[in-house]
Each structure stands twice: as C-alpha cells, then as structure tokens.
C-alpha cells in the first residue's frame, strides 16, 4: 500500500463514488465535493407525485459485471431483479413487436433479403474484436456496406439520428459496434431472450446505499458543494475553492466532470491541453417522465423509425419494474438526445409538454390528458462524448500539466456506450494506474 495521502474528488456521481471507494480501500483520506444535495448525478432520482424513481431511465444488464460487483460490495446484490423484456418498433405509423427471431422475420417494413442483411450486420458487429479498426470509418459508410442502402435508410438512419442527431455524419463505426455489443450481451443467446435488471427501489436506493457505505468507511461527502476552482499552493498542495469561497487542501485532486468543466476550473493548465479537452463534443438529453394511469405497450423499449415524433424512443419503465414501485401506475420516459446548444433546451416545461405529449397521443390515440398523473422534464446539456473519427487517438489522458490534478471522466469510455458499468470500469482501471505509480 502507498503512504496515506489526502484526495479530493470533484463530482459525486457513480464515477466519483467508485473512485472514493477504491481510494479509501487503499488506505487514503478521501473527500467528495458534490454540487447537488445528494449523490448520483445522471443516475439520481426524483419525486414524481410520491413516486421516487430515476430522473433518467436506467437498466442493468446481466453482463454488467462491474456494476454487479459494486452492488455486491454495498450489500444490494440481493435486491437485483431480472425480468424478461420485450422490444417494440414504431415504424410506418404502426407498432411492431421485435422481441424474437420469428417477430424479426415477420417485421413488415423491410423484405426478406433486407432482413438477412440486417441480421448479418448485427452478427458481424457482434463478432468483431478489433474495435479500433472501426474508429477510422464513418458509421454511415460501415452500416451501408453491410446492410445495403435500403436497410440503412429505413432502419439504421432513423435510429442513428434519434441517438445522435446530425452528429451521426461525423460518428465512427465504433459507435454502432459498442451499441450492438451491449444489446447482444443483454440476450442470453443470439436474438433470443432479453433479460434486463434493476434494483428494487431504483437508483435512489443504490445512490443512498453507496453514499452511506462510503460515509461509514470514513469518506467525507460534502453536499451542496460546487467546486469553482483548483490551484497549486505555495506549500505544494492543491487547493479546492468552492462557490461559497471556502477552501480545502489536498495532496491529489481528481475531477470526474465533463472535459470542458474539468479544464476550465484550473487556470494553470496549458492552452494546448485545454484545447484538447474542449474539442471533445458532447450530446445532451431532454427526458420527460410521465406517470400514466394505463400502460401504453408491453415493450420496455420502443424504437422509432418514423421521423416525425420529437422523441428518440419510448421507455416504458413499468414494463420492467414491479408496478408497486410506481404505486400501481405506469412510468414512461420520452428521451430526446440533442446538442447542448439546441433551442429545445430553452423551452419551458409546458411548451415541451405540448410537443411531446401531442406526439404521444398521436401515436397512441387511446391515451388522453385525463390519463396523465405526472409530467416532468429532466434535462442535461452535457451527457456523453460523441465518438467521432479516431476518437481514442485524439483523447487526452488522465494526467494534466498540474501535478497531482487528474481528469477521470466518462469521455474515457473507449470501447463502450455511456452506461454505469463502463463508468465504473473507467474509474477502477484509471485509479489503479495512478495508485500503482504513486
Ligand atoms: C437518459 C440517460 C439514460 C441512461 N440509461 C442508462 C442505462 O440504462 N444503464 C446504465 O447503466 N447507464 C445509463 N445511463 C448512464 C449513466 O447515468 C452514467 O453512465 C453515469 O451516471 C455517469 O456517472 P458520472 O459520475 O460519470 O457522471 P455524472 O452522473 O454526471 O456525475 C457528475 C457529478 O458531478 C456533480 N457536479 C457537476 N459540477 C460540479 C462542480 N462544479 N462541483 C461539484 N460537483 C459537481 C454533478 O452534480 C454530478 O453529481 C443513462 C444516462 C442518461 C442521461
């Protein structure tokens, strides 16, 4: 074990909490600074008319071994529930089930040859090991090559646009590889059963249990503590300054915030490294949560290939979680992934309600305003780094020119999509590198 050092961690999301746990276990003194009144960040929860569940939908896959390991360590493994879920497609104005091979072959929007090419593309992607090779190819070119133009335009293009907007044009093929790899892992074998998991009580339970586990082990968690800046002091330590002007000294500081935030809070960093970090482009999300009296479908995910609905897809959370978690009601999310400067971010909740619910009622004419028990919108301008061409080659490392100030954030997920499992893996692998060196 290395000598005991003091560590400050900026951000009390899953990444920050994982770093804190590993540093504490390695015998260090650790303090987390979290701007909100609770931990969890993007994975945090909120209260929807008495129903407490995630602000943004979350699912755990059987293959999420890093997440499952943390759940075990904080004593929540027995609260994991596994459920066989179904997937739907809203295509050409109709809802289709796409949950098994038979339904795949019945799927009307594309013909049998196209289905073969679509299946082949998914199969090829699931078999590729060398993802780095895919980083210098555009996703649109790679998908067109394997699936053909018709399938690309009818299936892939709407899905890509839904997840990336026009950014799909500069996104590498590694994006679709990671997406397919993750979805493939969710199924027991091939296109068979899809098993998804959640923890009873949702991320509210996970975050509060994680935070109390850390507190009991001696990690200091500072809530409502927004970090404004980090700088070197004359005594060689690093000083954190909060929005309220209070300061604290540490031997090491790790920022888990987005790349731009992480460099902007440290004046001393070089222009060159600031540029490298700020060049990383992120996507944001607008995610209405709706509590309904009725279920709208049997599908956990409904993918949308028609281009008129304003949302990316529909997540019917209560197709996965026990109805009692939502007091017998039905919880759905209508996410839309957009650029951080998209004008949609400027609209207020009632304007968004008109746009999003208007489209939902058009898709499901049996649902009306009278069925809505709760409407609320969660927004985040900076969510995930867009995997542009040669992303990993242009990505700055965890070290900075300010000694003992490190940046470990979700932009360092290289061969995976943004999810808790990958986030934990980044935290675990990067902190190991630092601890091995000091
Ligand atoms: C719509 C959506 C759906 C998702 N679905 C899934 C899913 O199904 N399965 C899955 O595994 N993952 C999912 N994820 C991803 C998952 O939420 C993230 O991987 C994870 O929460 C990232 O954690 P993080 O700690 O890296 O970042 P964050 O959660 O962003 O944590 C950063 C923390 O820093 C705090 N902070 C910000 N600025 C400051 C400051 N100046 N000072 C102090 N603190 C500050 C923030 O309040 C926040 O708590 C989803 C995410 C979204 C948005």
Short mmCIF file of N, CA and C in Angstrom, two decimals, residues 301-388:
data_model
loop_
_atom_site.label_atom_id
_atom_site.label_comp_id
_atom_site.label_asym_id
_atom_site.label_seq_id
_atom_site.Cartn_x
_atom_site.Cartn_y
_atom_site.Cartn_z
N UNK A 301 -38.49 -1.03 -24.37
CA UNK A 301 -38.04 -0.01 -25.33
C UNK A 301 -38.89 -0.09 -26.58
N UNK A 302 -39.36 1.05 -27.05
CA UNK A 302 -39.96 1.11 -28.38
C UNK A 302 -39.07 2.02 -29.23
N UNK A 303 -38.40 1.42 -30.21
CA UNK A 303 -37.58 2.21 -31.13
C UNK A 303 -38.49 2.86 -32.16
N UNK A 304 -38.11 4.03 -32.62
CA UNK A 304 -38.97 4.74 -33.56
C UNK A 304 -38.21 4.96 -34.87
N UNK A 305 -38.76 4.46 -35.96
CA UNK A 305 -38.08 4.70 -37.24
C UNK A 305 -38.79 5.77 -38.06
N UNK A 306 -40.02 6.15 -37.69
CA UNK A 306 -40.68 7.28 -38.37
C UNK A 306 -40.00 8.56 -37.90
N UNK A 307 -39.97 9.57 -38.79
CA UNK A 307 -39.16 10.74 -38.39
C UNK A 307 -39.94 11.89 -37.75
N UNK A 308 -41.26 11.75 -37.60
CA UNK A 308 -42.00 12.89 -37.04
C UNK A 308 -42.04 12.99 -35.51
N UNK A 309 -42.04 11.87 -34.75
CA UNK A 309 -42.12 12.08 -33.29
C UNK A 309 -40.90 12.85 -32.77
N UNK A 310 -41.10 13.75 -31.82
CA UNK A 310 -39.98 14.56 -31.35
C UNK A 310 -39.03 13.80 -30.43
N UNK A 311 -39.41 12.59 -30.00
CA UNK A 311 -38.53 11.85 -29.08
C UNK A 311 -37.82 10.70 -29.80
N UNK A 312 -36.72 10.29 -29.19
CA UNK A 312 -35.84 9.27 -29.73
C UNK A 312 -36.44 7.87 -29.69
N UNK A 313 -37.18 7.62 -28.63
CA UNK A 313 -37.76 6.30 -28.42
C UNK A 313 -38.68 6.41 -27.22
N UNK A 314 -39.31 5.32 -26.87
CA UNK A 314 -40.16 5.33 -25.68
C UNK A 314 -39.64 4.25 -24.74
N UNK A 315 -39.44 4.64 -23.50
CA UNK A 315 -39.02 3.66 -22.49
C UNK A 315 -40.19 3.49 -21.53
N UNK A 316 -40.75 2.30 -21.52
CA UNK A 316 -41.84 2.06 -20.56
C UNK A 316 -41.22 1.31 -19.38
N UNK A 317 -40.86 2.09 -18.36
CA UNK A 317 -40.10 1.55 -17.23
C UNK A 317 -40.89 0.45 -16.51
N UNK A 318 -42.22 0.66 -16.43
CA UNK A 318 -43.04 -0.31 -15.70
C UNK A 318 -43.28 -1.59 -16.50
N UNK A 319 -42.71 -1.67 -17.72
CA UNK A 319 -42.71 -2.97 -18.40
C UNK A 319 -41.56 -3.81 -17.83
N UNK A 320 -40.67 -3.15 -17.06
CA UNK A 320 -39.53 -3.84 -16.45
C UNK A 320 -39.70 -3.94 -14.93
N UNK A 321 -40.00 -2.82 -14.31
CA UNK A 321 -40.01 -2.83 -12.83
C UNK A 321 -41.39 -3.23 -12.30
N UNK A 322 -41.39 -3.67 -11.06
CA UNK A 322 -42.64 -4.06 -10.42
C UNK A 322 -43.59 -2.84 -10.35
N UNK A 323 -44.86 -3.08 -10.67
CA UNK A 323 -45.84 -1.97 -10.70
C UNK A 323 -45.91 -1.24 -9.34
N UNK A 324 -45.63 -1.98 -8.25
CA UNK A 324 -45.70 -1.34 -6.93
C UNK A 324 -44.67 -0.23 -6.78
N UNK A 325 -43.58 -0.32 -7.55
CA UNK A 325 -42.55 0.73 -7.49
C UNK A 325 -43.15 2.07 -7.93
N UNK A 326 -44.21 2.00 -8.78
CA UNK A 326 -44.86 3.23 -9.25
C UNK A 326 -46.29 3.31 -8.69
N UNK A 327 -46.47 2.76 -7.51
CA UNK A 327 -47.78 2.77 -6.82
C UNK A 327 -48.90 2.25 -7.72
N UNK A 328 -48.59 1.24 -8.52
CA UNK A 328 -49.63 0.65 -9.39
C UNK A 328 -49.85 1.42 -10.68
N UNK A 329 -49.11 2.53 -10.86
CA UNK A 329 -49.27 3.32 -12.10
C UNK A 329 -48.21 2.91 -13.12
N UNK A 330 -48.09 3.68 -14.18
CA UNK A 330 -47.18 3.31 -15.26
C UNK A 330 -46.24 4.47 -15.56
N UNK A 331 -44.95 4.17 -15.58
CA UNK A 331 -43.94 5.22 -15.77
C UNK A 331 -43.30 5.08 -17.14
N UNK A 332 -43.37 6.15 -17.94
CA UNK A 332 -42.67 6.12 -19.22
C UNK A 332 -41.75 7.33 -19.36
N UNK A 333 -40.72 7.15 -20.16
CA UNK A 333 -39.78 8.24 -20.47
C UNK A 333 -39.81 8.47 -21.98
N UNK A 334 -39.68 9.75 -22.37
CA UNK A 334 -39.65 10.09 -23.80
C UNK A 334 -38.35 10.84 -24.10
N UNK A 335 -37.21 10.16 -24.13
CA UNK A 335 -35.93 10.88 -24.28
C UNK A 335 -35.70 11.44 -25.68
N UNK A 336 -35.02 12.57 -25.70
CA UNK A 336 -34.57 13.13 -26.98
C UNK A 336 -33.13 13.60 -26.80
N UNK A 337 -32.22 13.02 -27.56
CA UNK A 337 -30.80 13.38 -27.47
C UNK A 337 -30.51 14.52 -28.44
N UNK A 338 -29.95 15.61 -27.93
CA UNK A 338 -29.70 16.79 -28.76
C UNK A 338 -28.38 17.46 -28.37
N UNK A 339 -27.93 18.37 -29.27
CA UNK A 339 -26.70 19.11 -28.98
C UNK A 339 -26.93 20.06 -27.80
N UNK A 340 -25.87 20.37 -27.05
CA UNK A 340 -26.02 21.23 -25.87
C UNK A 340 -26.61 22.60 -26.19
N UNK A 341 -26.44 23.08 -27.44
CA UNK A 341 -26.97 24.42 -27.77
C UNK A 341 -28.30 24.33 -28.53
N UNK A 342 -28.96 23.19 -28.50
CA UNK A 342 -30.23 23.04 -29.21
C UNK A 342 -31.29 23.96 -28.57
N UNK A 343 -32.07 24.68 -29.43
CA UNK A 343 -33.08 25.60 -28.89
C UNK A 343 -34.14 24.91 -28.02
N UNK A 344 -34.28 23.59 -28.15
CA UNK A 344 -35.26 22.86 -27.32
C UNK A 344 -34.97 23.04 -25.83
N UNK A 345 -33.67 23.24 -25.49
CA UNK A 345 -33.30 23.44 -24.09
C UNK A 345 -33.90 24.74 -23.52
N UNK A 346 -34.24 25.67 -24.42
CA UNK A 346 -34.76 26.97 -23.95
C UNK A 346 -36.26 26.92 -23.66
N UNK A 347 -36.94 25.87 -24.15
CA UNK A 347 -38.39 25.81 -23.96
C UNK A 347 -38.73 25.45 -22.52
N UNK A 348 -39.85 26.02 -22.02
CA UNK A 348 -40.23 25.65 -20.66
C UNK A 348 -41.04 24.35 -20.68
N UNK A 349 -41.31 23.83 -19.49
CA UNK A 349 -41.94 22.51 -19.40
C UNK A 349 -43.30 22.44 -20.09
N UNK A 350 -44.07 23.56 -20.03
CA UNK A 350 -45.41 23.49 -20.63
C UNK A 350 -45.31 23.48 -22.16
N UNK A 351 -44.30 24.19 -22.71
CA UNK A 351 -44.12 24.15 -24.17
C UNK A 351 -43.67 22.74 -24.60
N UNK A 352 -42.76 22.16 -23.80
CA UNK A 352 -42.30 20.80 -24.13
C UNK A 352 -43.45 19.79 -23.99
N UNK A 353 -44.29 20.03 -23.01
CA UNK A 353 -45.44 19.13 -22.79
C UNK A 353 -46.31 19.07 -24.04
N UNK A 354 -46.58 20.26 -24.61
CA UNK A 354 -47.42 20.31 -25.82
C UNK A 354 -46.79 19.47 -26.93
N UNK A 355 -45.49 19.65 -27.14
CA UNK A 355 -44.81 18.98 -28.26
C UNK A 355 -44.74 17.47 -28.02
N UNK A 356 -44.28 17.07 -26.83
CA UNK A 356 -44.03 15.65 -26.57
C UNK A 356 -45.33 14.87 -26.38
N UNK A 357 -46.24 15.42 -25.57
CA UNK A 357 -47.49 14.67 -25.34
C UNK A 357 -48.36 14.68 -26.60
N UNK A 358 -48.29 15.77 -27.36
CA UNK A 358 -49.06 15.83 -28.62
C UNK A 358 -48.68 14.65 -29.50
N UNK A 359 -47.36 14.40 -29.59
CA UNK A 359 -46.89 13.28 -30.44
C UNK A 359 -47.27 11.93 -29.83
N UNK A 360 -47.18 11.83 -28.50
CA UNK A 360 -47.53 10.55 -27.85
C UNK A 360 -49.01 10.22 -28.09
N UNK A 361 -49.88 11.23 -27.96
CA UNK A 361 -51.32 11.00 -28.16
C UNK A 361 -51.60 10.60 -29.62
N UNK A 362 -50.80 11.15 -30.53
CA UNK A 362 -50.99 10.79 -31.96
C UNK A 362 -50.59 9.32 -32.19
N UNK A 363 -49.50 8.91 -31.51
CA UNK A 363 -49.05 7.52 -31.68
C UNK A 363 -49.99 6.54 -30.98
N UNK A 364 -50.50 6.95 -29.83
CA UNK A 364 -51.38 6.07 -29.05
C UNK A 364 -52.71 6.81 -28.81
N UNK A 365 -53.63 6.76 -29.80
CA UNK A 365 -54.85 7.58 -29.70
C UNK A 365 -55.71 7.25 -28.48
N UNK A 366 -55.50 6.08 -27.86
CA UNK A 366 -56.34 5.75 -26.69
C UNK A 366 -55.89 6.52 -25.44
N UNK A 367 -54.72 7.13 -25.47
CA UNK A 367 -54.22 7.89 -24.30
C UNK A 367 -54.64 9.36 -24.43
N UNK A 368 -55.17 9.92 -23.36
CA UNK A 368 -55.54 11.34 -23.37
C UNK A 368 -54.96 12.04 -22.14
N UNK A 369 -55.17 13.33 -22.09
CA UNK A 369 -54.68 14.13 -20.95
C UNK A 369 -55.18 13.60 -19.61
N UNK A 370 -56.39 13.03 -19.64
CA UNK A 370 -57.00 12.54 -18.40
C UNK A 370 -56.22 11.36 -17.81
N UNK A 371 -55.39 10.72 -18.63
CA UNK A 371 -54.61 9.57 -18.14
C UNK A 371 -53.29 9.98 -17.49
N UNK A 372 -52.94 11.26 -17.62
CA UNK A 372 -51.63 11.71 -17.13
C UNK A 372 -51.71 12.10 -15.65
N UNK A 373 -50.94 11.41 -14.83
CA UNK A 373 -50.91 11.73 -13.40
C UNK A 373 -49.76 12.68 -13.08
N UNK A 374 -48.67 12.53 -13.82
CA UNK A 374 -47.49 13.38 -13.58
C UNK A 374 -46.77 13.64 -14.90
N UNK A 375 -46.31 14.87 -15.05
CA UNK A 375 -45.46 15.23 -16.18
C UNK A 375 -44.30 16.05 -15.64
N UNK A 376 -43.09 15.69 -15.97
CA UNK A 376 -41.94 16.48 -15.53
C UNK A 376 -40.79 16.23 -16.51
N UNK A 377 -39.89 17.21 -16.62
CA UNK A 377 -38.80 17.07 -17.60
C UNK A 377 -37.44 17.13 -16.91
N UNK A 378 -36.61 16.15 -17.16
CA UNK A 378 -35.21 16.21 -16.72
C UNK A 378 -34.37 16.60 -17.92
N UNK A 379 -33.43 17.50 -17.69
CA UNK A 379 -32.58 17.96 -18.81
C UNK A 379 -31.11 17.88 -18.40
N UNK A 380 -30.26 17.53 -19.32
CA UNK A 380 -28.81 17.60 -19.07
C UNK A 380 -28.15 17.99 -20.39
N UNK A 381 -27.42 19.10 -20.37
CA UNK A 381 -26.82 19.57 -21.63
C UNK A 381 -25.59 18.78 -22.02
N UNK A 382 -24.91 18.23 -21.01
CA UNK A 382 -23.66 17.52 -21.30
C UNK A 382 -23.78 16.11 -20.75
N UNK A 383 -23.98 15.14 -21.64
CA UNK A 383 -24.23 13.78 -21.18
C UNK A 383 -23.16 12.81 -21.66
N UNK A 384 -23.02 12.67 -22.98
CA UNK A 384 -21.99 11.73 -23.42
C UNK A 384 -21.17 12.25 -24.59
N UNK A 385 -19.91 11.86 -24.58
CA UNK A 385 -18.96 12.31 -25.59
C UNK A 385 -19.24 11.58 -26.90
N UNK A 386 -19.32 12.34 -27.99
CA UNK A 386 -19.63 11.73 -29.28
C UNK A 386 -18.38 11.03 -29.82
N UNK A 387 -18.48 9.71 -30.11
CA UNK A 387 -17.29 9.00 -30.61
C UNK A 387 -17.01 9.35 -32.07
N UNK A 388 -16.31 10.46 -32.26
CA UNK A 388 -16.02 10.93 -33.62
C UNK A 388 -14.88 10.07 -34.20
#
